[in-house]
Short mmCIF file of C-alpha atoms and ligand atoms in Angstrom, two decimals:
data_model
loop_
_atom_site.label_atom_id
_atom_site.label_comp_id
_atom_site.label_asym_id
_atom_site.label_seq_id
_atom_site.Cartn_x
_atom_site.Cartn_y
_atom_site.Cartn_z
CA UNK A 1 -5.44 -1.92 23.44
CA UNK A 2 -6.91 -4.93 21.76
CA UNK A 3 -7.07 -3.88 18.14
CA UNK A 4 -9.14 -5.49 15.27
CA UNK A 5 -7.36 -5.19 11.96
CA UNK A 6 -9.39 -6.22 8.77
CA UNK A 7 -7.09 -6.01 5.73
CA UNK A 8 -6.73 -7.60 2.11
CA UNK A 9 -4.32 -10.22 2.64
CA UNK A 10 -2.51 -9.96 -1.08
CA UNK A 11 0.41 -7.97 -2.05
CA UNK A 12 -1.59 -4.53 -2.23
CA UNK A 13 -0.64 -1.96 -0.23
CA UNK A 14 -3.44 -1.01 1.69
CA UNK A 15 -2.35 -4.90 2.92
CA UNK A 16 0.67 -4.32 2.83
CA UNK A 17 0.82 -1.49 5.04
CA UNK A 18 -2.49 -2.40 7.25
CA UNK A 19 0.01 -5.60 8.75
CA UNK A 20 2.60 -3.39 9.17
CA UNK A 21 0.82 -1.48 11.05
CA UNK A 22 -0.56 -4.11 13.12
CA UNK A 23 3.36 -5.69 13.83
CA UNK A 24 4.34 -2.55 14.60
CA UNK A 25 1.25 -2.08 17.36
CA UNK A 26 1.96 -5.56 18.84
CA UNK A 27 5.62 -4.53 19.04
CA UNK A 28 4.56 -1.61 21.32
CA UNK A 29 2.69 -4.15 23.80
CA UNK A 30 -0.75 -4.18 22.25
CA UNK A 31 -3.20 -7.07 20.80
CA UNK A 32 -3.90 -7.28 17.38
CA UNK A 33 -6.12 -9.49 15.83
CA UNK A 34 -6.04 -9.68 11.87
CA UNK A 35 -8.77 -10.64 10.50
CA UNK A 36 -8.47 -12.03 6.84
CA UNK A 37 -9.51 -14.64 4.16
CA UNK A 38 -6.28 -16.09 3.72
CA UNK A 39 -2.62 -15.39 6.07
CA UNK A 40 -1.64 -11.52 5.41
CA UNK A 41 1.54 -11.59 2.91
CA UNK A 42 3.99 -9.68 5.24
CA UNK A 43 2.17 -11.37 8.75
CA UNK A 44 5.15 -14.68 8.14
CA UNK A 45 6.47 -14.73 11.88
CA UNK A 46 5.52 -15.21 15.35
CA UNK A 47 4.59 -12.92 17.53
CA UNK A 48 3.51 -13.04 20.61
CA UNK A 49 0.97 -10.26 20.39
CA UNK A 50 -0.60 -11.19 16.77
CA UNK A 51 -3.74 -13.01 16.68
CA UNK A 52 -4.78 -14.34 12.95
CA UNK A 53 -8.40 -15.57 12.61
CA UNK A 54 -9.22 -16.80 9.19
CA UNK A 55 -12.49 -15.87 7.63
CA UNK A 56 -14.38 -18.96 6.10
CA UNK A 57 -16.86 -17.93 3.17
CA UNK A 58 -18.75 -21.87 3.15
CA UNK A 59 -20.15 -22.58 0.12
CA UNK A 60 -23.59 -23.68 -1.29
CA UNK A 61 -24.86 -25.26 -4.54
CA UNK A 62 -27.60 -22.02 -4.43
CA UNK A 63 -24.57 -19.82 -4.18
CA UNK A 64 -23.26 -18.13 -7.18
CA UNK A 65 -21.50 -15.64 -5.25
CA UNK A 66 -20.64 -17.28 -1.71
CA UNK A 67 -21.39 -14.32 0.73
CA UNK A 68 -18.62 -13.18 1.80
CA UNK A 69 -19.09 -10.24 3.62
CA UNK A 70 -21.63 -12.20 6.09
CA UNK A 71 -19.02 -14.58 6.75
CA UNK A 72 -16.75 -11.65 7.62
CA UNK A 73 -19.23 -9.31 9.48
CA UNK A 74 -19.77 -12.65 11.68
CA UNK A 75 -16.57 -13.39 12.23
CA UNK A 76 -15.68 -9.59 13.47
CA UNK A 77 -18.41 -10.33 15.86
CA UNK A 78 -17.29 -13.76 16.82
CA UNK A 79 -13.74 -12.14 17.27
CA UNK A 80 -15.18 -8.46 19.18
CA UNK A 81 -17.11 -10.78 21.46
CA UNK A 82 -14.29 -13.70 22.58
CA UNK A 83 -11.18 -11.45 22.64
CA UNK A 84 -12.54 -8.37 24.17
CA UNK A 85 -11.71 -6.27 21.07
CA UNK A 86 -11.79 -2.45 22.19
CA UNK A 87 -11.59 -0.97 18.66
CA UNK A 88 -11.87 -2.47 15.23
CA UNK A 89 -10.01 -0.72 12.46
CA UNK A 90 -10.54 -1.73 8.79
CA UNK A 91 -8.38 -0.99 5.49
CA UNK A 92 -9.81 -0.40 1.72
CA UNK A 93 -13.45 0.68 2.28
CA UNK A 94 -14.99 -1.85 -0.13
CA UNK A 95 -16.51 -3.93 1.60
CA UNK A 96 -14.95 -3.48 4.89
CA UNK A 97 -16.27 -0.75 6.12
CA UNK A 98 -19.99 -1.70 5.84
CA UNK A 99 -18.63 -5.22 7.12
CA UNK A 100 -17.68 -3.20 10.04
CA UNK A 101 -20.59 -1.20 10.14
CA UNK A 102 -23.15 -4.66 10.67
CA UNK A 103 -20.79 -6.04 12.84
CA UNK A 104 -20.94 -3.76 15.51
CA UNK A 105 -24.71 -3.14 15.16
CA UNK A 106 -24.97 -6.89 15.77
CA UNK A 107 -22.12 -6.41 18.56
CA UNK A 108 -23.95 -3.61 20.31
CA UNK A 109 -27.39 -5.68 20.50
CA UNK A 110 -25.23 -7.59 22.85
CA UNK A 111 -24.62 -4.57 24.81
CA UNK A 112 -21.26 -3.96 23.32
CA UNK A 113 -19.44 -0.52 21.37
CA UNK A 114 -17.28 -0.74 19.48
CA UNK A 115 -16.15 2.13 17.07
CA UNK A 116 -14.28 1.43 13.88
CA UNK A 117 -12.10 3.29 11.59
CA UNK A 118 -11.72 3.24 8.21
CA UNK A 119 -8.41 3.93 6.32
CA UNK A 120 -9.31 4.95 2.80
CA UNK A 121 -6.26 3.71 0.88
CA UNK A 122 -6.90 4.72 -3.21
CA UNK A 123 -8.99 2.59 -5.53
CA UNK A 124 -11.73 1.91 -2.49
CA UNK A 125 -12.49 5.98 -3.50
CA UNK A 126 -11.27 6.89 -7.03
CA UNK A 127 -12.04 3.54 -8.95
CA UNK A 128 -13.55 0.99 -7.45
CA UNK A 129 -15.80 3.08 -4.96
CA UNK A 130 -16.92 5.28 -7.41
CA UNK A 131 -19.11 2.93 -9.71
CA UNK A 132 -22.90 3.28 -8.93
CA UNK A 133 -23.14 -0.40 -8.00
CA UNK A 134 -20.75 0.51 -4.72
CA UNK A 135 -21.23 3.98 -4.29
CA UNK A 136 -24.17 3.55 -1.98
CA UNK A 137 -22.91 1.85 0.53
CA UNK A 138 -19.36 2.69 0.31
CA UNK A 139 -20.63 7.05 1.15
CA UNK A 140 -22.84 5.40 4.49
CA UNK A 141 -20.10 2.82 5.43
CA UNK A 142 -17.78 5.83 5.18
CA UNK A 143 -20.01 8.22 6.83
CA UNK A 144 -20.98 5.79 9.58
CA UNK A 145 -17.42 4.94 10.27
CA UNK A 146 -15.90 6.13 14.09
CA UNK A 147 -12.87 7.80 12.40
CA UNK A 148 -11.98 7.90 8.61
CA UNK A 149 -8.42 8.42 7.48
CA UNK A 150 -6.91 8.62 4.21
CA UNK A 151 -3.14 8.10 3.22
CA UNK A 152 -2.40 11.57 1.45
CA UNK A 153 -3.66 14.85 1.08
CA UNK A 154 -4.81 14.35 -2.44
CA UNK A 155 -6.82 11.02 -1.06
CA UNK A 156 -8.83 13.06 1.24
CA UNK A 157 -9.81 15.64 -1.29
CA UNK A 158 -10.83 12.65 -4.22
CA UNK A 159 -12.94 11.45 -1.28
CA UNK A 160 -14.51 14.56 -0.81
CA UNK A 161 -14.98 15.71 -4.28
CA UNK A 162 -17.02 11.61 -4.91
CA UNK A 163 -18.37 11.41 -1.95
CA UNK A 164 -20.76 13.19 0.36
CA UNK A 165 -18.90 12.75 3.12
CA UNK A 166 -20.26 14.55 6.15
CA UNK A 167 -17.43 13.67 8.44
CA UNK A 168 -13.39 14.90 9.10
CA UNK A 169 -11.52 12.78 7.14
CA UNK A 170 -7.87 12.90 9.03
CA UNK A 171 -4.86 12.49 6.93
CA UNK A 172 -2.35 10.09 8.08
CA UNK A 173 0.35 9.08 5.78
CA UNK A 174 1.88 5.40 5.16
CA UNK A 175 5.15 5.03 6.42
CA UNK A 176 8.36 2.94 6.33
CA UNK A 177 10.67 1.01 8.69
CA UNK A 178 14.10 2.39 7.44
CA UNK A 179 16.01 -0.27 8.82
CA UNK A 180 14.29 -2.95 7.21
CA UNK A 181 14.65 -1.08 4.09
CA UNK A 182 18.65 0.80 5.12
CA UNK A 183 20.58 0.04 1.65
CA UNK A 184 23.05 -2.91 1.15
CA UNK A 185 24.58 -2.70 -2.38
CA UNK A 186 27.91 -4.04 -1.21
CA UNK A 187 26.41 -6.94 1.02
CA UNK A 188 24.07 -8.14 -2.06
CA UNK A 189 27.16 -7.01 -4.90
CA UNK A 190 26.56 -11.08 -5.93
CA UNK A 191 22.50 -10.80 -6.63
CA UNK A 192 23.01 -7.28 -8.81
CA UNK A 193 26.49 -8.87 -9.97
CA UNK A 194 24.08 -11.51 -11.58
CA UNK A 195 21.33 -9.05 -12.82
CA UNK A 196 23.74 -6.51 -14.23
CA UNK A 197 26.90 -8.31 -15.18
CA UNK A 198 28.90 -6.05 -16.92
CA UNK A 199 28.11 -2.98 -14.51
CA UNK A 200 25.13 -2.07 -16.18
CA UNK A 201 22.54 0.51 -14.37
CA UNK A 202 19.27 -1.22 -12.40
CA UNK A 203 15.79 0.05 -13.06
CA UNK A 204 13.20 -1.32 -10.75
CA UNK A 205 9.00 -1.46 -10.89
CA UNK A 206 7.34 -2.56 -8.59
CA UNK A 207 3.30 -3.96 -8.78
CA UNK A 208 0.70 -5.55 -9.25
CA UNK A 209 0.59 -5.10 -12.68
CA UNK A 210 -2.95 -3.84 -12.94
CA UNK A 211 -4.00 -1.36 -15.86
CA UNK A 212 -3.71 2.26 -13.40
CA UNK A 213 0.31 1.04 -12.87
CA UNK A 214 0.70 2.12 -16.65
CA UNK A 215 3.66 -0.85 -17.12
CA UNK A 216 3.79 -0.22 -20.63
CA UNK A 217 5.19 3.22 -20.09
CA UNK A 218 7.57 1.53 -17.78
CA UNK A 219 8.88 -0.37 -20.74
CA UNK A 220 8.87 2.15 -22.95
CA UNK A 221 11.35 4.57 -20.73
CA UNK A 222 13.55 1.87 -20.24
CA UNK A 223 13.72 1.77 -24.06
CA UNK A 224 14.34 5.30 -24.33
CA UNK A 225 17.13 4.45 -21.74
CA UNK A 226 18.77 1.76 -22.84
CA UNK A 227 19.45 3.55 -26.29
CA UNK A 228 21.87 5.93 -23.84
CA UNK A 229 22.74 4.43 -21.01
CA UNK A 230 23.80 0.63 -20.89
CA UNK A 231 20.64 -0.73 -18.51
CA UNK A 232 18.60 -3.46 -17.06
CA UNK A 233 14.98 -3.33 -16.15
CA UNK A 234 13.90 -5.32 -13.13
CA UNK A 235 9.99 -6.03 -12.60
CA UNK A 236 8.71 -7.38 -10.02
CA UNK A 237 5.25 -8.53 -8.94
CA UNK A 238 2.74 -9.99 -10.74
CA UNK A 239 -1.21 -9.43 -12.08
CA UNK A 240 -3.30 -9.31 -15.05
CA UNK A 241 -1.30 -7.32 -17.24
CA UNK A 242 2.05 -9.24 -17.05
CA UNK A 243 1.34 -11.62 -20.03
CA UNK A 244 0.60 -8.39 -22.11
CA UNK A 245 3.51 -7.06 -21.15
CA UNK A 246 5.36 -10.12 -21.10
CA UNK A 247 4.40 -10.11 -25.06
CA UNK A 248 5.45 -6.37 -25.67
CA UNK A 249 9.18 -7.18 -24.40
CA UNK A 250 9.35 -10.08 -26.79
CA UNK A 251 8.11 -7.62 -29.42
CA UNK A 252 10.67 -4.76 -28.79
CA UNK A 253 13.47 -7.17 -28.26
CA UNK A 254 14.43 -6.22 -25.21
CA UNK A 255 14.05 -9.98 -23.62
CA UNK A 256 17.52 -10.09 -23.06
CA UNK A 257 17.46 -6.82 -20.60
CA UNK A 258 14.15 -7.30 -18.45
CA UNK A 259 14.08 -9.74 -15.49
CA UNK A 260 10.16 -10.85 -14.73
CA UNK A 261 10.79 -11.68 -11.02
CA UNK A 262 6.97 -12.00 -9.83
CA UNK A 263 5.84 -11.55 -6.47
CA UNK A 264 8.84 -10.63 -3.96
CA UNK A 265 8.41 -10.83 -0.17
CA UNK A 266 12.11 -9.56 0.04
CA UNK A 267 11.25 -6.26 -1.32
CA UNK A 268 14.22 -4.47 0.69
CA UNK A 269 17.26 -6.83 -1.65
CA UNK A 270 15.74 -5.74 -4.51
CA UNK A 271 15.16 -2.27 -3.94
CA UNK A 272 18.87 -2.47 -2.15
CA UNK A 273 20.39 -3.07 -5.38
CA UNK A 274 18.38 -0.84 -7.67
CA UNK A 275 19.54 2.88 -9.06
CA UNK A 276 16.03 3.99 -10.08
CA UNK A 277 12.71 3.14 -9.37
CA UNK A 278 10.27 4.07 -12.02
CA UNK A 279 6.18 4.63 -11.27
CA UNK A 280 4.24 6.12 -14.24
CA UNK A 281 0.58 5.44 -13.21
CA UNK A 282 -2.66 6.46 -13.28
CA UNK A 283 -3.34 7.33 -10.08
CA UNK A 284 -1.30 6.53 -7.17
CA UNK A 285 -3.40 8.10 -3.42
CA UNK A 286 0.38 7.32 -2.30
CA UNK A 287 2.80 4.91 -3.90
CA UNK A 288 4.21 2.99 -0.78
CA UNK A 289 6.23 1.30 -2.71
CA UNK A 290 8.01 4.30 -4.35
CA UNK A 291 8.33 5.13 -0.74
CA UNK A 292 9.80 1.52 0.31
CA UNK A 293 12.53 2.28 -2.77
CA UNK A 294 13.48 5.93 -1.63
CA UNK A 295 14.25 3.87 2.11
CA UNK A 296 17.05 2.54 0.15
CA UNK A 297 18.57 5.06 -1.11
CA UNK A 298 16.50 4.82 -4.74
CA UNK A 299 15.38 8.13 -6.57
CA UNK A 300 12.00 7.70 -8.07
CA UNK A 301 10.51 8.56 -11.42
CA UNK A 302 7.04 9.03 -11.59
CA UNK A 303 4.26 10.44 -13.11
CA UNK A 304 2.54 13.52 -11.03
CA UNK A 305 -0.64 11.60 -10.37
CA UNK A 306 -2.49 11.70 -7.31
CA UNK A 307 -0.68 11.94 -4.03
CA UNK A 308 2.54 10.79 -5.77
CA UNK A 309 3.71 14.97 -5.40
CA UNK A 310 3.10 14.39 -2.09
CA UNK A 311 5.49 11.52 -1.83
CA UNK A 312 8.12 12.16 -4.72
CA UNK A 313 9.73 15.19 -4.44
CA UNK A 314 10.59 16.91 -7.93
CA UNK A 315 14.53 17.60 -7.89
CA UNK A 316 14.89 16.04 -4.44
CA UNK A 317 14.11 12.34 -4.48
CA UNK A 318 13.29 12.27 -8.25
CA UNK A 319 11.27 13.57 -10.95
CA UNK A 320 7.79 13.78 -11.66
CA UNK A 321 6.07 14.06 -14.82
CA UNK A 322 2.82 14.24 -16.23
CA UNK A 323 1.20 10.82 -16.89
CA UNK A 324 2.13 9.06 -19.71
CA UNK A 325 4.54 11.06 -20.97
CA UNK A 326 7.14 8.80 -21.43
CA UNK A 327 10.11 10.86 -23.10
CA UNK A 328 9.93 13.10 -20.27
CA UNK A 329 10.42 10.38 -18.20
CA UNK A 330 13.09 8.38 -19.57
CA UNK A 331 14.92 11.85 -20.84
CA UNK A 332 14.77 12.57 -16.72
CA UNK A 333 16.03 9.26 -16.16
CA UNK A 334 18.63 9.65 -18.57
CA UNK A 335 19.76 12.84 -16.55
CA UNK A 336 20.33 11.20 -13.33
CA UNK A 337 22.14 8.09 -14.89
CA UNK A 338 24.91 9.85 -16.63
CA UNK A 339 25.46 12.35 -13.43
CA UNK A 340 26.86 10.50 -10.63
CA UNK A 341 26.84 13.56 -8.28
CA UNK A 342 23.37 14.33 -8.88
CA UNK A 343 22.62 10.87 -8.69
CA UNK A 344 24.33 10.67 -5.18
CA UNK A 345 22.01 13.72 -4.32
CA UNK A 346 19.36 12.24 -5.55
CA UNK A 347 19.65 9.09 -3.43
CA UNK A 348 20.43 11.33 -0.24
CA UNK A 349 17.28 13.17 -1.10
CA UNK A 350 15.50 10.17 -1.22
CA UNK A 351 16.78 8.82 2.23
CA UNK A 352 16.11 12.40 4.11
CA UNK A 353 12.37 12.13 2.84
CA UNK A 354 12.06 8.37 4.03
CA UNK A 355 13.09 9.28 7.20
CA UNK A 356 10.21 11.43 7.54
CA UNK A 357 7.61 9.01 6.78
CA UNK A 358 9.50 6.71 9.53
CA UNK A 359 7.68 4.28 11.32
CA UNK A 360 7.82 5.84 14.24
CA UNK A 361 6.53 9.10 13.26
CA UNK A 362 3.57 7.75 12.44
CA UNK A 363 2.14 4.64 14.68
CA UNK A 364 1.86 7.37 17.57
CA UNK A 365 -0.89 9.19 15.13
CA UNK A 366 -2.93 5.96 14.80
CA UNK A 367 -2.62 5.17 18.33
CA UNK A 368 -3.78 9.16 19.45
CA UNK A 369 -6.49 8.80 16.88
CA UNK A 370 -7.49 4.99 18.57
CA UNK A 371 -7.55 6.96 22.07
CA UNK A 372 -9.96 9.35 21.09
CA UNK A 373 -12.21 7.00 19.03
CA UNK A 374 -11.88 4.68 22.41
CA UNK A 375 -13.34 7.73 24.87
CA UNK A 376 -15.52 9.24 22.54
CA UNK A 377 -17.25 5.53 22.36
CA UNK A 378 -16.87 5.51 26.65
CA UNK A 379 -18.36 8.58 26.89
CA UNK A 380 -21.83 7.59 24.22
CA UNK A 381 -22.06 4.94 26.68
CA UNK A 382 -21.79 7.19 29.99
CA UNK A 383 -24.89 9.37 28.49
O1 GMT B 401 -6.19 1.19 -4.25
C1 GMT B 401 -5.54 0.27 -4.75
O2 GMT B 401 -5.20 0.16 -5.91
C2 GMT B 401 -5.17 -0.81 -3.87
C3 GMT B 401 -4.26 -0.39 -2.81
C4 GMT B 401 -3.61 -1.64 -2.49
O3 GMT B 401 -4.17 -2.41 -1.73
O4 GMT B 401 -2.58 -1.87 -3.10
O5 GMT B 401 -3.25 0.60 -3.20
C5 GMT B 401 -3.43 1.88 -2.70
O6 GMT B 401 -2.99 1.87 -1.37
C6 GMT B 401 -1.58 1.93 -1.15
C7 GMT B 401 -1.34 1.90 0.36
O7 GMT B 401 -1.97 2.96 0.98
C8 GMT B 401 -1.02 3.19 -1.81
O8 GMT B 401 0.36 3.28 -1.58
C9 GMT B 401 -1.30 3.11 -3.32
O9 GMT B 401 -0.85 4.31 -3.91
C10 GMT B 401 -2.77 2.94 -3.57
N1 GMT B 401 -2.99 2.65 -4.98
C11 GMT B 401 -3.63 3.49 -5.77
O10 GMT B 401 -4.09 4.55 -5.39
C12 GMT B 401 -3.76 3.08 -7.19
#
């Protein structure tokens, strides 16, 4: 097939796992095409199979606000029309799906269909999506869509509990390759040798530092942690909270035990040499990266939010607790650090549940689902 894939190009994880997706589709002989403002984070190797056409918002002293969905609605025609696309299949509604949308109403003018999907991904629905401003066009763009899918159970239901959605939204998770991610402690003993020099017990968080992450609470368990069990706190990533929280360590004085990293593109060393990974937000549709972590071998403490149940299994992979609750956290936390055989449970529990969010389990369900959008387009035309 000759896939279409419009994405956010940053470190999110609708991104994040939308060029995944796409490698893992040319890997299996098709044509992908991203479609992007700016080279797709994880998209840093050649492939015979990938495509990458650059979306180019010019500007104009009249503009305030360069239009930026024209330029991409164009260039999704541009790109339908000159590589023969057969399906176009966008990521994070806002504003991709009505992008989508005017492109192939443009396309089909031309004599053209082609259906697109839209993966709902988390803050597209229950943030972002929700305001009045967007929540116009983001219900027809998602109504309109050829197929919708959302990345958990709990996604789907937030979408249809904001949304008058007239349409089957079809759940299919986010997955993981867990090779990329297969642990290496012993390989990368000199990297956690230098984080943790005297032995000392690696917690990880991992994002982009927005306000739903809830990094504060982060923080605060590893306080609560470091009273009991001798610890380092590893954060990684980088957004608008990090001076803030930046600020807060120096406040606590805990400078001396927290390692700001920023933005990683070798997520699987770090989570290789981690022994927790702690997520306290918000919301989370998902938490791929909790996901990426439990790959190698890392139990996860979270917060119950969202789809995180879904993901996170409490007493199996990790512990959940409710959201900002912090001493429940770090007091689970605790519990796992000072019991090596639950620990070593823990991380085989975390493995097991990987492995069924594998890579492979899941490309087959986008590539049914792009089969029947494909022939139910065939068979409009036909009529
Ligand atoms: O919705 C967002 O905040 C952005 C999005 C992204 O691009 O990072 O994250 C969402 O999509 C990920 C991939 O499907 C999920 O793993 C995240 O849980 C989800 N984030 C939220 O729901 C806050």
């Amino acid at each position: 097939m000759r896939i279409g894939i419009v994405c956010y190009p940053t470190y999110g994880g609708s991104g994040v796992l939308a060029t995944e997706l796409g490698k893992a589709l040319a890997d299996k002989g098709h044509m992908v095409h991203f479609i992007t403002y700016q080279q797709p984070v994880r998209l840093n190797a050649f492939h015979a199979n990938i495509y990458y056409h650059e979306v180019q918002v010019p500007t104009y002293p009249l503009f305030d606000f360069p239009p930026y969905e024209s330029a991409l609605s164009s260039t999704m025609v541009d790109v339908i029309l000159n590589q023969q696309l057969d399906l176009l299949h966008v990521h994070y509604a806002i504003p991709h799906a009505s992008t989508a949308y005017l492109a192939k109403q443009i396309v089909s003018k031309q004599g053209r269909t082609v259906p697109f999907i839209t993966t709902l991904h988390g803050t597209d629905i229950t943030l972002v999506g929700k305001d009045k401003t967007y929540a116009p066009v983001v219900t027809f763009s998602i109504n309109e869509s050829d197929a919708i899918t959302a990345v958990s159970n709990n996604l789907r239901e937030e979408t249809y509990k904001s949304f008058q959605i007239e349409k089957d939204i079809e759940v299919i998770y986010n997955f993981v390759d867990t090779e990329r991610f297969k642990r290496r402690a012993s390989e990368l003993m000199h990297f956690r040798n230098a984080i943790a020099p005297n032995g000392e017990k690696i917690l990880l968080h991992v994002s982009n530092f927005r306000k739903v992450k809830r990094v504060p609470d982060v923080v605060k368990v590893f306080q609560k942690v470091r009273e009991r069990v001798p610890s380092k706190l590893l954060l990684v990533g980088d957004g608008p909270d990090r001076p803030a929280i930046e600020a807060m360590c120096r406040e606590m004085n805990l400078c001396g035990d927290i390692r700001f990293v920023g933005k990683q593109e070798q997520l699987e060393d770090v989570m290789s040499i981690a022994d927790l990974f702690v997520l306290p937000s918000d919301y989370e549709s998902f938490g791929l990266a909790a996901l990426e972590a439990m790959a190698a071998e890392v139990p996860v403490i979270s917060s119950n939010a969202g789809g995180l149940p879904e993901v996170n299994i409490h007493g199996k992979t990790g512990f959940l607790s409710p959201v900002g609750d912090v001493d429940s956290m770090a007091d689970n936390a605790i519990k796992l650090l000072e019991d090596e055989k639950l620990l070593a449970a823990m991380r085989k529990g975390a493995l097991e549940q990987a492995q069924r969010f594998h890579i492979d389990n899941i490309i087959p369900q986008y590539e049914a689902l792009y089969e029947e959008v494909m022939n139910r387009a065939l068979e409009s035309v036909d009529k």
